[in-house]
Short mmCIF file of C-alpha atoms in Angstrom, two decimals:
data_model
loop_
_atom_site.label_atom_id
_atom_site.label_comp_id
_atom_site.label_asym_id
_atom_site.label_seq_id
_atom_site.Cartn_x
_atom_site.Cartn_y
_atom_site.Cartn_z
CA UNK A 1 -23.50 15.91 -3.56
CA UNK A 2 -20.84 16.22 -6.35
CA UNK A 3 -20.16 19.82 -7.55
CA UNK A 4 -20.69 20.21 -11.31
CA UNK A 5 -17.42 19.92 -13.23
CA UNK A 6 -16.11 23.02 -14.95
CA UNK A 7 -15.66 22.25 -18.55
CA UNK A 8 -13.15 24.97 -18.99
CA UNK A 9 -10.49 24.68 -21.63
CA UNK A 10 -11.31 21.07 -22.66
CA UNK A 11 -15.04 21.76 -23.32
CA UNK A 12 -14.49 21.71 -27.08
CA UNK A 13 -12.65 18.50 -27.28
CA UNK A 14 -14.46 15.63 -28.56
CA UNK A 15 -12.06 12.58 -28.00
CA UNK A 16 -9.11 12.30 -25.67
CA UNK A 17 -6.51 9.57 -26.22
CA UNK A 18 -3.64 8.79 -23.74
CA UNK A 19 -0.79 7.03 -25.60
CA UNK A 20 0.74 4.81 -23.01
CA UNK A 21 3.23 2.04 -22.60
CA UNK A 22 5.09 0.68 -19.65
CA UNK A 23 8.26 0.58 -21.47
CA UNK A 24 10.52 3.21 -22.61
CA UNK A 25 11.62 3.75 -26.26
CA UNK A 26 8.79 1.79 -27.89
CA UNK A 27 7.71 4.82 -29.92
CA UNK A 28 4.94 6.37 -27.83
CA UNK A 29 6.03 9.90 -29.02
CA UNK A 30 6.50 8.67 -32.65
CA UNK A 31 3.01 6.97 -32.52
CA UNK A 32 1.42 9.96 -30.97
CA UNK A 33 2.87 12.25 -33.75
CA UNK A 34 2.08 9.98 -36.57
CA UNK A 35 -1.37 9.16 -35.17
CA UNK A 36 -2.17 12.93 -34.96
CA UNK A 37 -0.87 13.43 -38.52
CA UNK A 38 -2.83 10.40 -39.79
CA UNK A 39 -6.13 11.50 -38.05
CA UNK A 40 -5.74 14.75 -39.75
CA UNK A 41 -5.35 13.23 -43.18
CA UNK A 42 -8.09 10.70 -42.72
CA UNK A 43 -10.48 13.29 -41.41
CA UNK A 44 -13.01 14.74 -43.63
CA UNK A 45 -11.99 18.42 -43.38
CA UNK A 46 -8.73 20.18 -43.24
CA UNK A 47 -7.81 20.39 -39.78
CA UNK A 48 -4.98 22.05 -37.88
CA UNK A 49 -2.78 20.39 -35.16
CA UNK A 50 -2.16 22.16 -31.95
CA UNK A 51 0.74 21.07 -29.70
CA UNK A 52 1.67 21.60 -26.13
CA UNK A 53 4.85 20.25 -24.41
CA UNK A 54 7.26 21.26 -21.62
CA UNK A 55 9.71 21.39 -24.31
CA UNK A 56 8.31 24.79 -25.39
CA UNK A 57 8.90 26.20 -21.97
CA UNK A 58 12.63 25.37 -21.73
CA UNK A 59 15.23 28.22 -22.50
CA UNK A 60 17.58 25.69 -24.08
CA UNK A 61 17.09 22.26 -25.58
CA UNK A 62 19.85 20.87 -23.41
CA UNK A 63 18.20 22.01 -20.21
CA UNK A 64 17.34 19.30 -17.84
CA UNK A 65 14.04 19.09 -16.08
CA UNK A 66 15.06 17.65 -12.75
CA UNK A 67 11.81 17.65 -10.83
CA UNK A 68 10.32 15.37 -8.35
CA UNK A 69 6.71 14.14 -8.65
CA UNK A 70 4.65 17.00 -7.03
CA UNK A 71 6.15 19.59 -9.35
CA UNK A 72 5.59 17.51 -12.50
CA UNK A 73 1.93 16.83 -11.35
CA UNK A 74 1.33 20.61 -11.01
CA UNK A 75 2.58 21.22 -14.61
CA UNK A 76 0.41 18.50 -16.16
CA UNK A 77 -2.70 20.06 -14.26
CA UNK A 78 -1.77 23.34 -15.84
CA UNK A 79 -1.43 21.77 -19.17
CA UNK A 80 -4.89 20.43 -18.92
CA UNK A 81 -6.74 23.48 -17.26
CA UNK A 82 -4.68 26.57 -18.52
CA UNK A 83 -4.04 25.77 -22.17
CA UNK A 84 -6.81 27.20 -24.51
CA UNK A 85 -7.25 24.14 -26.54
CA UNK A 86 -10.38 25.44 -28.45
CA UNK A 87 -12.37 22.99 -30.68
CA UNK A 88 -10.61 19.69 -31.15
CA UNK A 89 -11.73 16.31 -32.65
CA UNK A 90 -9.00 14.48 -31.01
CA UNK A 91 -6.66 15.39 -28.15
CA UNK A 92 -3.65 12.84 -28.26
CA UNK A 93 -1.79 12.88 -25.00
CA UNK A 94 1.77 11.48 -25.14
CA UNK A 95 3.14 10.11 -21.82
CA UNK A 96 6.54 9.15 -20.44
CA UNK A 97 7.21 5.51 -19.78
CA UNK A 98 5.96 4.10 -16.32
CA UNK A 99 3.04 4.12 -14.09
CA UNK A 100 3.86 6.88 -11.78
CA UNK A 101 3.12 10.48 -11.03
CA UNK A 102 2.76 11.82 -14.59
CA UNK A 103 0.28 8.96 -15.31
CA UNK A 104 -1.77 9.50 -12.30
CA UNK A 105 -1.87 13.15 -12.74
CA UNK A 106 -2.80 12.92 -16.27
CA UNK A 107 -5.68 10.60 -15.63
CA UNK A 108 -6.96 12.46 -12.65
CA UNK A 109 -6.82 15.69 -14.63
CA UNK A 110 -8.48 14.32 -17.76
CA UNK A 111 -10.91 12.14 -16.22
CA UNK A 112 -13.79 14.64 -15.86
CA UNK A 113 -13.61 15.05 -19.66
CA UNK A 114 -15.02 11.87 -21.16
CA UNK A 115 -14.63 10.10 -23.58
CA UNK A 116 -11.17 9.27 -22.39
CA UNK A 117 -9.26 6.26 -23.70
CA UNK A 118 -5.79 4.65 -23.89
CA UNK A 119 -3.74 3.46 -26.84
CA UNK A 120 -1.02 1.14 -25.53
CA UNK A 121 2.24 0.73 -27.44
CA UNK A 122 4.60 -2.21 -27.30
CA UNK A 123 7.53 -3.52 -29.30
CA UNK A 124 7.52 -7.22 -30.25
CA UNK A 125 9.79 -8.53 -27.48
CA UNK A 126 8.85 -10.32 -24.46
CA UNK A 127 10.86 -7.96 -22.37
CA UNK A 128 8.48 -5.16 -23.58
CA UNK A 129 5.35 -7.08 -23.00
CA UNK A 130 6.71 -7.78 -19.39
CA UNK A 131 6.56 -4.17 -18.76
CA UNK A 132 3.52 -3.23 -20.89
CA UNK A 133 1.15 -5.76 -19.35
CA UNK A 134 1.70 -3.73 -16.02
CA UNK A 135 0.51 -0.74 -17.72
CA UNK A 136 -2.55 -2.42 -18.80
CA UNK A 137 -3.10 -3.28 -15.04
CA UNK A 138 -2.73 0.51 -14.44
CA UNK A 139 -5.42 1.16 -17.07
CA UNK A 140 -7.68 -1.38 -15.35
CA UNK A 141 -7.12 0.07 -11.95
CA UNK A 142 -7.64 3.69 -12.92
CA UNK A 143 -10.79 2.87 -15.09
CA UNK A 144 -9.13 3.92 -18.30
CA UNK A 145 -10.67 2.28 -21.31
CA UNK A 146 -8.02 0.69 -23.60
CA UNK A 147 -8.91 1.52 -27.35
CA UNK A 148 -6.16 -1.03 -28.52
CA UNK A 149 -2.65 -2.12 -28.71
CA UNK A 150 -0.12 -1.13 -31.30
CA UNK A 151 2.97 -3.10 -31.96
CA UNK A 152 5.90 -0.84 -33.08
CA UNK A 153 9.22 -1.64 -34.68
CA UNK A 154 7.72 -4.83 -35.95
CA UNK A 155 10.32 -6.18 -38.38
CA UNK A 156 12.84 -4.48 -40.64
CA UNK A 157 12.95 -4.98 -44.45
CA UNK A 158 16.60 -4.65 -45.64
CA UNK A 159 16.67 -2.16 -48.31
CA UNK A 160 19.48 -4.11 -50.07
CA UNK A 161 18.02 -7.58 -50.26
CA UNK A 162 14.39 -7.11 -49.15
CA UNK A 163 14.86 -9.82 -46.34
CA UNK A 164 12.63 -9.04 -43.33
CA UNK A 165 14.37 -9.47 -40.17
CA UNK A 166 12.57 -9.40 -36.73
CA UNK A 167 15.13 -7.06 -35.08
CA UNK A 168 13.31 -6.90 -31.87
CA UNK A 169 11.91 -10.44 -31.86
CA UNK A 170 8.36 -11.07 -32.63
CA UNK A 171 4.70 -11.65 -31.37
CA UNK A 172 4.49 -9.19 -28.53
CA UNK A 173 1.56 -7.01 -29.79
CA UNK A 174 -0.88 -9.81 -30.28
CA UNK A 175 0.03 -11.54 -27.03
CA UNK A 176 -0.54 -8.32 -25.18
CA UNK A 177 -3.81 -7.57 -26.80
CA UNK A 178 -5.09 -11.11 -26.14
CA UNK A 179 -3.91 -10.94 -22.47
CA UNK A 180 -5.82 -7.82 -21.99
CA UNK A 181 -8.84 -8.72 -24.09
CA UNK A 182 -8.54 -5.56 -26.29
CA UNK A 183 -8.22 -5.11 -30.02
CA UNK A 184 -4.85 -5.39 -31.66
CA UNK A 185 -4.75 -2.23 -33.83
CA UNK A 186 -1.85 -3.21 -35.99
CA UNK A 187 2.00 -3.48 -36.43
CA UNK A 188 4.19 -0.70 -37.54
CA UNK A 189 7.49 -1.89 -39.21
CA UNK A 190 10.76 -0.10 -38.69
CA UNK A 191 11.42 2.46 -41.27
CA UNK A 192 14.45 4.79 -41.05
CA UNK A 193 12.59 7.24 -43.26
CA UNK A 194 10.01 7.64 -40.45
CA UNK A 195 12.84 8.25 -38.04
CA UNK A 196 14.54 10.68 -40.24
CA UNK A 197 11.27 12.63 -41.24
CA UNK A 198 10.36 13.04 -37.56
CA UNK A 199 13.65 14.47 -36.75
CA UNK A 200 13.53 16.80 -39.54
CA UNK A 201 9.94 17.85 -38.83
CA UNK A 202 8.40 16.57 -41.93
CA UNK A 203 4.92 15.29 -42.44
CA UNK A 204 5.76 11.71 -42.89
CA UNK A 205 2.05 10.64 -43.75
CA UNK A 206 2.11 13.28 -46.59
CA UNK A 207 5.76 12.77 -47.77
CA UNK A 208 6.08 8.99 -47.58
CA UNK A 209 3.00 7.21 -48.70
CA UNK A 210 5.08 4.53 -50.15
CA UNK A 211 6.77 3.72 -46.90
CA UNK A 212 6.11 0.24 -45.44
CA UNK A 213 5.08 2.09 -42.23
CA UNK A 214 2.46 4.15 -43.96
CA UNK A 215 -0.39 1.59 -44.48
CA UNK A 216 -0.05 0.35 -40.87
CA UNK A 217 -0.15 3.95 -39.41
CA UNK A 218 -3.08 5.07 -41.61
CA UNK A 219 -5.01 1.88 -40.68
CA UNK A 220 -4.47 2.30 -36.99
CA UNK A 221 -5.70 5.94 -37.30
CA UNK A 222 -8.83 4.69 -39.15
CA UNK A 223 -9.53 2.03 -36.55
CA UNK A 224 -9.11 4.65 -33.75
CA UNK A 225 -11.59 6.89 -35.58
CA UNK A 226 -14.13 4.21 -36.08
CA UNK A 227 -13.85 2.16 -32.95
CA UNK A 228 -12.85 4.73 -30.44
CA UNK A 229 -16.33 6.37 -30.23
CA UNK A 230 -18.02 2.89 -29.60
CA UNK A 231 -15.52 1.84 -27.16
CA UNK A 232 -15.34 4.92 -25.21
CA UNK A 233 -19.13 5.83 -24.90
CA UNK B 1 4.63 5.21 3.14
CA UNK B 2 2.09 8.07 3.51
CA UNK B 3 0.61 9.91 0.48
CA UNK B 4 2.15 13.31 -0.16
CA UNK B 5 -0.35 16.31 -0.21
CA UNK B 6 -0.74 17.91 -3.65
CA UNK B 7 0.83 21.18 -2.80
CA UNK B 8 3.66 19.75 -0.76
CA UNK B 9 6.51 22.24 -0.58
CA UNK B 10 9.12 19.67 -0.01
CA UNK B 11 10.45 18.45 3.34
CA UNK B 12 13.64 20.39 3.00
CA UNK B 13 11.89 23.63 2.20
CA UNK B 14 11.83 26.62 4.56
CA UNK B 15 7.84 26.33 4.26
CA UNK B 16 7.98 22.64 5.42
CA UNK B 17 5.14 21.95 7.77
CA UNK B 18 4.08 25.65 7.58
CA UNK B 19 2.56 26.05 4.17
CA UNK B 20 -1.13 25.97 3.58
CA UNK B 21 -1.02 22.63 1.79
CA UNK B 22 0.65 21.02 4.88
CA UNK B 23 -2.56 21.24 6.91
CA UNK B 24 -3.91 17.79 7.54
CA UNK B 25 -0.75 15.98 6.42
CA UNK B 26 0.29 13.32 8.76
CA UNK B 27 4.02 14.60 8.64
CA UNK B 28 3.15 18.06 9.27
CA UNK B 29 4.51 18.23 12.75
CA UNK B 30 7.67 16.42 11.82
CA UNK B 31 8.35 18.96 8.97
CA UNK B 32 7.57 22.00 11.14
CA UNK B 33 10.06 20.84 13.76
CA UNK B 34 12.89 20.97 11.00
CA UNK B 35 13.29 17.29 10.86
CA UNK B 36 13.03 17.31 7.08
CA UNK B 37 15.83 19.64 6.60
CA UNK B 38 18.30 17.52 8.51
CA UNK B 39 20.28 14.98 6.49
CA UNK B 40 18.65 11.63 6.09
CA UNK B 41 20.32 9.18 8.56
CA UNK B 42 20.05 6.58 5.82
CA UNK B 43 22.95 8.30 3.73
CA UNK B 44 25.43 7.44 6.65
CA UNK B 45 23.99 3.86 6.96
CA UNK B 46 24.24 3.37 3.22
CA UNK B 47 27.91 4.77 3.25
CA UNK B 48 28.75 2.05 5.87
CA UNK B 49 26.89 -0.60 3.95
CA UNK B 50 28.74 0.39 0.81
CA UNK B 51 32.23 0.00 2.34
CA UNK B 52 32.34 -3.67 1.07
CA UNK B 53 31.38 -2.47 -2.53
CA UNK B 54 34.62 -1.29 -4.37
CA UNK B 55 33.11 0.15 -7.38
CA UNK B 56 29.69 1.69 -8.18
CA UNK B 57 28.48 2.42 -11.62
CA UNK B 58 25.18 3.98 -12.64
CA UNK B 59 23.83 3.18 -16.07
CA UNK B 60 21.77 6.18 -17.32
CA UNK B 61 19.95 7.54 -20.23
CA UNK B 62 17.56 10.45 -20.71
CA UNK B 63 15.81 8.36 -23.26
CA UNK B 64 13.83 5.27 -22.81
CA UNK B 65 14.38 2.06 -24.90
CA UNK B 66 18.08 2.72 -25.73
CA UNK B 67 19.10 -0.51 -24.09
CA UNK B 68 20.17 0.52 -20.53
CA UNK B 69 18.89 -2.70 -19.03
CA UNK B 70 20.36 -4.61 -21.87
CA UNK B 71 23.62 -3.02 -21.22
CA UNK B 72 23.47 -3.26 -17.56
CA UNK B 73 22.85 -6.84 -17.72
CA UNK B 74 25.63 -7.63 -20.15
CA UNK B 75 28.02 -5.46 -18.29
CA UNK B 76 27.36 -7.54 -15.25
CA UNK B 77 27.58 -10.82 -17.18
CA UNK B 78 30.85 -9.73 -18.82
CA UNK B 79 32.38 -8.78 -15.41
CA UNK B 80 31.30 -11.85 -13.74
CA UNK B 81 32.87 -14.10 -16.41
CA UNK B 82 35.97 -13.81 -14.21
CA UNK B 83 34.79 -15.97 -11.37
CA UNK B 84 37.08 -13.97 -8.92
CA UNK B 85 35.14 -10.80 -9.59
CA UNK B 86 32.20 -10.27 -7.46
CA UNK B 87 29.40 -8.42 -9.18
CA UNK B 88 26.03 -7.04 -8.07
CA UNK B 89 23.23 -5.73 -10.31
CA UNK B 90 20.70 -3.40 -8.75
CA UNK B 91 17.66 -2.49 -10.78
CA UNK B 92 16.01 0.81 -9.53
CA UNK B 93 13.33 0.92 -12.34
CA UNK B 94 10.52 0.55 -10.01
CA UNK B 95 7.63 0.86 -12.52
CA UNK B 96 9.36 -1.22 -15.37
CA UNK B 97 11.59 -3.62 -13.78
CA UNK B 98 13.14 -5.54 -16.83
CA UNK B 99 16.14 -6.93 -15.09
CA UNK B 100 14.74 -10.10 -13.71
CA UNK B 101 13.60 -11.21 -17.22
CA UNK B 102 16.80 -10.24 -18.95
CA UNK B 103 18.81 -12.18 -16.30
CA UNK B 104 16.62 -15.27 -16.47
CA UNK B 105 15.30 -14.70 -13.00
CA UNK B 106 11.66 -14.28 -13.52
CA UNK B 107 9.44 -15.66 -10.74
CA UNK B 108 12.33 -15.62 -8.25
CA UNK B 109 11.63 -14.20 -4.76
CA UNK B 110 13.65 -12.28 -2.27
CA UNK B 111 14.63 -13.86 0.97
CA UNK B 112 15.29 -12.06 4.22
CA UNK B 113 18.07 -12.97 6.65
CA UNK B 114 19.49 -11.61 9.88
CA UNK B 115 21.85 -9.44 7.91
CA UNK B 116 19.21 -8.08 5.43
CA UNK B 117 17.74 -9.01 2.18
CA UNK B 118 19.57 -11.60 0.14
CA UNK B 119 20.10 -10.75 -3.58
CA UNK B 120 18.96 -13.41 -6.10
CA UNK B 121 22.10 -15.07 -7.57
CA UNK B 122 22.42 -15.88 -11.23
CA UNK B 123 25.93 -17.27 -10.78
CA UNK B 124 28.03 -17.62 -7.39
CA UNK B 125 29.52 -14.27 -8.20
CA UNK B 126 26.59 -12.40 -9.75
CA UNK B 127 23.80 -11.20 -7.55
CA UNK B 128 20.69 -9.22 -8.55
CA UNK B 129 18.08 -7.17 -6.76
CA UNK B 130 14.91 -5.62 -8.44
CA UNK B 131 11.45 -4.55 -7.40
CA UNK B 132 10.33 -7.31 -9.79
CA UNK B 133 11.29 -9.89 -7.20
CA UNK B 134 8.91 -8.32 -4.73
CA UNK B 135 5.79 -8.58 -7.17
CA UNK B 136 3.78 -11.66 -6.95
CA UNK B 137 2.36 -11.57 -10.51
CA UNK B 138 3.74 -10.43 -13.95
CA UNK B 139 0.70 -8.22 -14.36
CA UNK B 140 1.12 -6.41 -10.91
CA UNK B 141 1.57 -2.68 -11.61
CA UNK B 142 3.68 -0.52 -9.22
CA UNK B 143 1.51 2.59 -9.35
CA UNK B 144 3.64 4.70 -6.86
CA UNK B 145 4.34 8.38 -6.56
CA UNK B 146 7.84 9.63 -6.15
CA UNK B 147 8.22 9.40 -2.34
CA UNK B 148 7.23 5.73 -2.23
CA UNK B 149 9.73 4.91 -5.07
CA UNK B 150 12.43 6.81 -3.23
CA UNK B 151 11.82 4.70 -0.03
CA UNK B 152 12.18 1.58 -2.04
CA UNK B 153 15.52 2.78 -3.44
CA UNK B 154 16.71 3.71 0.08
CA UNK B 155 15.84 0.10 1.20
CA UNK B 156 17.70 -1.46 -1.71
CA UNK B 157 20.76 0.45 -0.95
CA UNK B 158 20.54 0.12 2.82
CA UNK B 159 18.99 -3.22 3.58
CA UNK B 160 20.22 -5.58 0.89
CA UNK B 161 23.16 -7.75 2.11
CA UNK B 162 25.36 -7.30 -0.84
CA UNK B 163 28.46 -8.74 0.97
CA UNK B 164 32.01 -8.11 -0.62
CA UNK B 165 31.49 -6.94 -4.11
CA UNK B 166 33.86 -5.53 -6.67
CA UNK B 167 31.32 -3.87 -8.96
CA UNK B 168 27.68 -2.68 -8.08
CA UNK B 169 25.91 -1.75 -11.35
CA UNK B 170 22.79 0.31 -10.94
CA UNK B 171 20.27 0.20 -13.69
CA UNK B 172 17.90 3.14 -13.81
CA UNK B 173 14.73 4.09 -15.51
CA UNK B 174 14.80 6.72 -18.24
CA UNK B 175 14.71 10.33 -17.24
CA UNK B 176 15.95 12.79 -14.61
CA UNK B 177 13.53 12.50 -11.76
CA UNK B 178 12.75 10.91 -8.33
CA UNK B 179 14.83 7.63 -8.81
CA UNK B 180 17.79 9.37 -10.29
CA UNK B 181 17.90 12.12 -7.64
CA UNK B 182 17.35 9.44 -4.88
CA UNK B 183 20.27 7.13 -6.13
CA UNK B 184 22.72 9.92 -6.16
CA UNK B 185 21.45 11.39 -3.00
CA UNK B 186 21.65 8.19 -0.97
CA UNK B 187 24.97 7.25 -2.54
CA UNK B 188 26.30 10.66 -2.07
CA UNK B 189 28.55 9.78 0.93
CA UNK B 190 29.68 6.48 -0.54
CA UNK B 191 31.52 7.52 -3.84
CA UNK B 192 30.01 6.58 -7.11
CA UNK B 193 32.79 5.79 -9.60
CA UNK B 194 30.66 7.20 -12.43
CA UNK B 195 27.92 7.06 -14.83
CA UNK B 196 27.83 5.14 -18.17
CA UNK B 197 25.28 6.89 -20.47
CA UNK B 198 23.58 5.00 -23.14
CA UNK B 199 22.20 6.46 -26.23
CA UNK B 200 21.05 5.49 -29.84
CA UNK B 201 22.36 7.34 -32.88
CA UNK B 202 19.36 9.54 -33.65
CA UNK B 203 18.85 13.19 -32.69
CA UNK B 204 15.60 12.43 -30.67
CA UNK B 205 17.73 10.30 -28.34
CA UNK B 206 20.70 12.56 -28.18
CA UNK B 207 18.50 15.43 -27.19
CA UNK B 208 17.44 13.52 -24.05
CA UNK B 209 20.88 12.28 -23.40
CA UNK B 210 22.33 15.85 -23.47
CA UNK B 211 19.78 16.59 -20.55
CA UNK B 212 21.03 13.41 -18.73
CA UNK B 213 24.55 14.86 -19.10
CA UNK B 214 23.50 18.13 -17.72
CA UNK B 215 21.94 16.29 -14.84
CA UNK B 216 25.19 14.46 -14.13
CA UNK B 217 27.05 17.89 -14.03
CA UNK B 218 24.31 19.36 -11.80
CA UNK B 219 24.72 16.64 -9.19
CA UNK B 220 28.49 16.34 -9.79
CA UNK B 221 28.39 12.82 -10.97
CA UNK B 222 31.41 11.80 -12.93
CA UNK B 223 30.77 10.48 -16.46
CA UNK B 224 32.73 7.32 -17.46
CA UNK B 225 31.57 7.80 -20.94
CA UNK B 226 28.66 7.17 -23.49
CA UNK B 227 27.74 3.98 -25.41
CA UNK B 228 25.94 4.35 -28.60
CA UNK B 229 23.64 1.44 -28.96
CA UNK B 230 21.71 0.12 -32.06
CA UNK B 231 24.54 1.79 -34.12
CA UNK B 232 24.08 -0.12 -37.38
CA UNK B 233 22.17 -3.11 -38.56
CA UNK B 234 23.87 -5.92 -40.28
CA UNK B 235 21.47 -7.84 -42.45
CA UNK B 236 21.77 -11.54 -41.48
CA UNK B 237 21.13 -12.49 -45.10
CA UNK B 238 23.21 -10.14 -47.31
CA UNK B 239 25.51 -8.88 -44.55
CA UNK B 240 25.02 -5.30 -45.74
CA UNK B 241 24.88 -2.41 -43.20
CA UNK B 242 21.84 -0.22 -42.80
CA UNK B 243 21.41 2.67 -40.32
CA UNK B 244 17.90 1.96 -38.93
CA UNK B 245 18.16 4.94 -36.61
CA UNK B 246 19.92 7.35 -38.70
CA UNK B 247 22.50 9.68 -36.92
CA UNK B 248 20.96 12.99 -38.42
CA UNK B 249 23.08 15.05 -36.36
CA UNK B 250 26.27 12.96 -36.36
CA UNK B 251 25.24 10.38 -33.63
CA UNK B 252 26.97 9.99 -30.29
CA UNK B 253 30.40 10.64 -31.88
CA UNK B 254 29.78 14.25 -32.69
CA UNK B 255 27.95 14.88 -29.35
CA UNK B 256 30.85 13.46 -27.41
CA UNK B 257 33.32 15.60 -29.32
CA UNK B 258 31.19 18.61 -28.68
CA UNK B 259 30.77 17.88 -25.02
CA UNK B 260 34.43 16.47 -24.52
CA UNK B 261 33.11 13.32 -23.14
CA UNK B 262 34.59 9.80 -23.98
CA UNK B 263 32.70 7.73 -26.36
CA UNK B 264 33.25 4.25 -24.93
CA UNK B 265 32.01 2.34 -27.95
CA UNK B 266 29.32 1.71 -30.54
CA UNK B 267 27.19 -1.50 -30.41
CA UNK B 268 25.46 -2.68 -33.68
CA UNK B 269 22.11 -3.99 -33.75
CA UNK B 270 22.12 -7.75 -33.54
CA UNK B 271 18.60 -9.36 -33.61
CA UNK B 272 20.06 -12.00 -31.37
CA UNK B 273 20.46 -9.45 -28.53
CA UNK B 274 16.68 -9.08 -28.17
CA UNK B 275 16.15 -12.87 -28.40
CA UNK B 276 18.82 -13.53 -25.61
CA UNK B 277 17.16 -10.90 -23.44
CA UNK B 278 13.88 -12.59 -23.98
CA UNK B 279 15.21 -15.86 -23.03
CA UNK B 280 17.13 -14.60 -20.03
CA UNK B 281 20.51 -15.54 -21.35
CA UNK B 282 23.75 -13.77 -21.78
CA UNK B 283 24.26 -12.65 -25.37
CA UNK B 284 27.88 -12.76 -24.96
CA UNK B 285 27.68 -16.42 -24.44
CA UNK B 286 24.84 -17.04 -27.06
CA UNK B 287 26.69 -15.20 -29.87
CA UNK B 288 30.49 -15.03 -28.95
CA UNK B 289 31.42 -14.10 -32.63
CA UNK B 290 28.95 -11.39 -33.16
CA UNK B 291 30.29 -7.79 -33.72
CA UNK B 292 28.04 -6.76 -31.04
CA UNK B 293 29.87 -8.95 -28.63
CA UNK B 294 33.19 -7.56 -29.59
CA UNK B 295 31.85 -4.09 -29.14
CA UNK B 296 30.46 -4.97 -25.51
CA UNK B 297 33.72 -6.66 -24.48
CA UNK B 298 35.68 -3.67 -25.61
CA UNK B 299 33.44 -1.21 -23.68
CA UNK B 300 33.60 -3.30 -20.62
CA UNK B 301 37.26 -3.32 -20.69
CA UNK B 302 37.31 0.52 -20.81
CA UNK B 303 34.99 0.82 -17.90
CA UNK B 304 37.35 -1.57 -15.87
CA UNK B 305 40.23 0.67 -16.82
CA UNK B 306 38.36 3.83 -15.73
CA UNK B 307 37.50 2.14 -12.33
CA UNK B 308 41.12 0.93 -11.91
CA UNK B 309 42.56 4.49 -12.53
CA UNK B 310 40.10 6.25 -10.42
CA UNK B 311 40.20 4.34 -7.08
CA UNK B 312 37.87 5.11 -4.40
CA UNK B 313 39.15 7.66 -1.84
CA UNK B 314 38.66 5.61 1.22
CA UNK B 315 40.20 2.09 1.32
CA UNK B 316 38.24 0.36 3.98
CA UNK B 317 37.25 -3.05 2.91
CA UNK B 318 35.91 -4.81 5.80
CA UNK B 319 36.22 -8.64 5.94
CA UNK B 320 33.21 -10.53 6.92
#
């Protein structure tokens, strides 16, 4: 007989989305941040954003966290069980690249709190797709529902002549979505303003509505809001 | 390899085999006997194996997606253009092994012989090893915890028949965790020439890279220098430059000045690099006149000079 699961600190969270990739540097953290901001703007009421990261626990930003798996797993469990998350519509969980300790720990710790889903991020190149398809296998094996695929760094429009160049090749996002049989949520183009605003801690969604990246990010957030509940229930 | 219990104190810890979470672990007796605290015999075995390898270079970053594998592959290609130089490329990114694709070796399998595993050869003088060659399908996910990944890295270093090699390049995953600790630990007796650290210009990358530099200092790994990738984008149509990843805090140049580490070079963002990698071809051959190719070649030369000026302490090159 299974013991009843203590809802604990995640009892007030309505949806949990893991942002995954297999690949490093595709923009998981960027997309996680922008998704959180876009969900906030797309939501019906003014909502605040809460944030937890190991970064807040370091004494200096240059401090290296040189930990092996078991210690990392323990911290992730603490983030889930010991943080007073309160009432949240969405909990967006940013992950490192790979399919290892952190990912298994996150899924194990969050699984009791459905609905739980994954947003998978790739860039357009085949090298990215090569890694990210393994991440989709991870999702399948761990029973993690995939809400959809986002293709990041999808083309760059030269500010001087408006020529669009496929800096990181093309096509990866749609290929991946069709391989996995999941929705393709959209392509986000490269925008140096997006990078700059992230580094300077600005609210990109509020400050750059004219950016080429804005419509894509907003549309992705809206799709997550409308499709996630159906896919995850 | 056995699963590690959740509260494992670590095999080298004083509590090894004695802690509450050790109960029921298949290795409990071994740990309690102190075996875990003894140095791993593989370290000596790897030292012996590495006697035929003149120079060992680790390619690191703290950050993902800055171009470690791209750089490692092209460092290997560049060095191997001299057919008298024997080059080996080892991919220890267990979860995301990109090297087989970038080197045009997808679908290749590893063969075992009496002297160990044979690397997969791109050219006569360029051999490659990756967990990618051990997977039967491109969808196979390697969902391993740390200890199993470490075991694989140990096997790669100990059981691969590298032969006589001038340069062994080790491509790593992003971060400062199991794979990096294991690579440094297992090679600790074998003298690593140094680490090449890859970054992109923006502060988000540099922040992670500073942690990687700290890691190198912590484990006493010499740093050959830093490469700034995706430095500037040159529009193929109008040829004007744009910084897609703005160096909001001065880029790698300022970081290297602050930390007194050599900046080996800056590589511009050329869309052909991604395409060559996707096709599994050498970008240096595909686009010999690209400014990115010139940058790569200059960086490779500086690395060779570093290795030439810092010869390994022991000079035991066994002939086969």
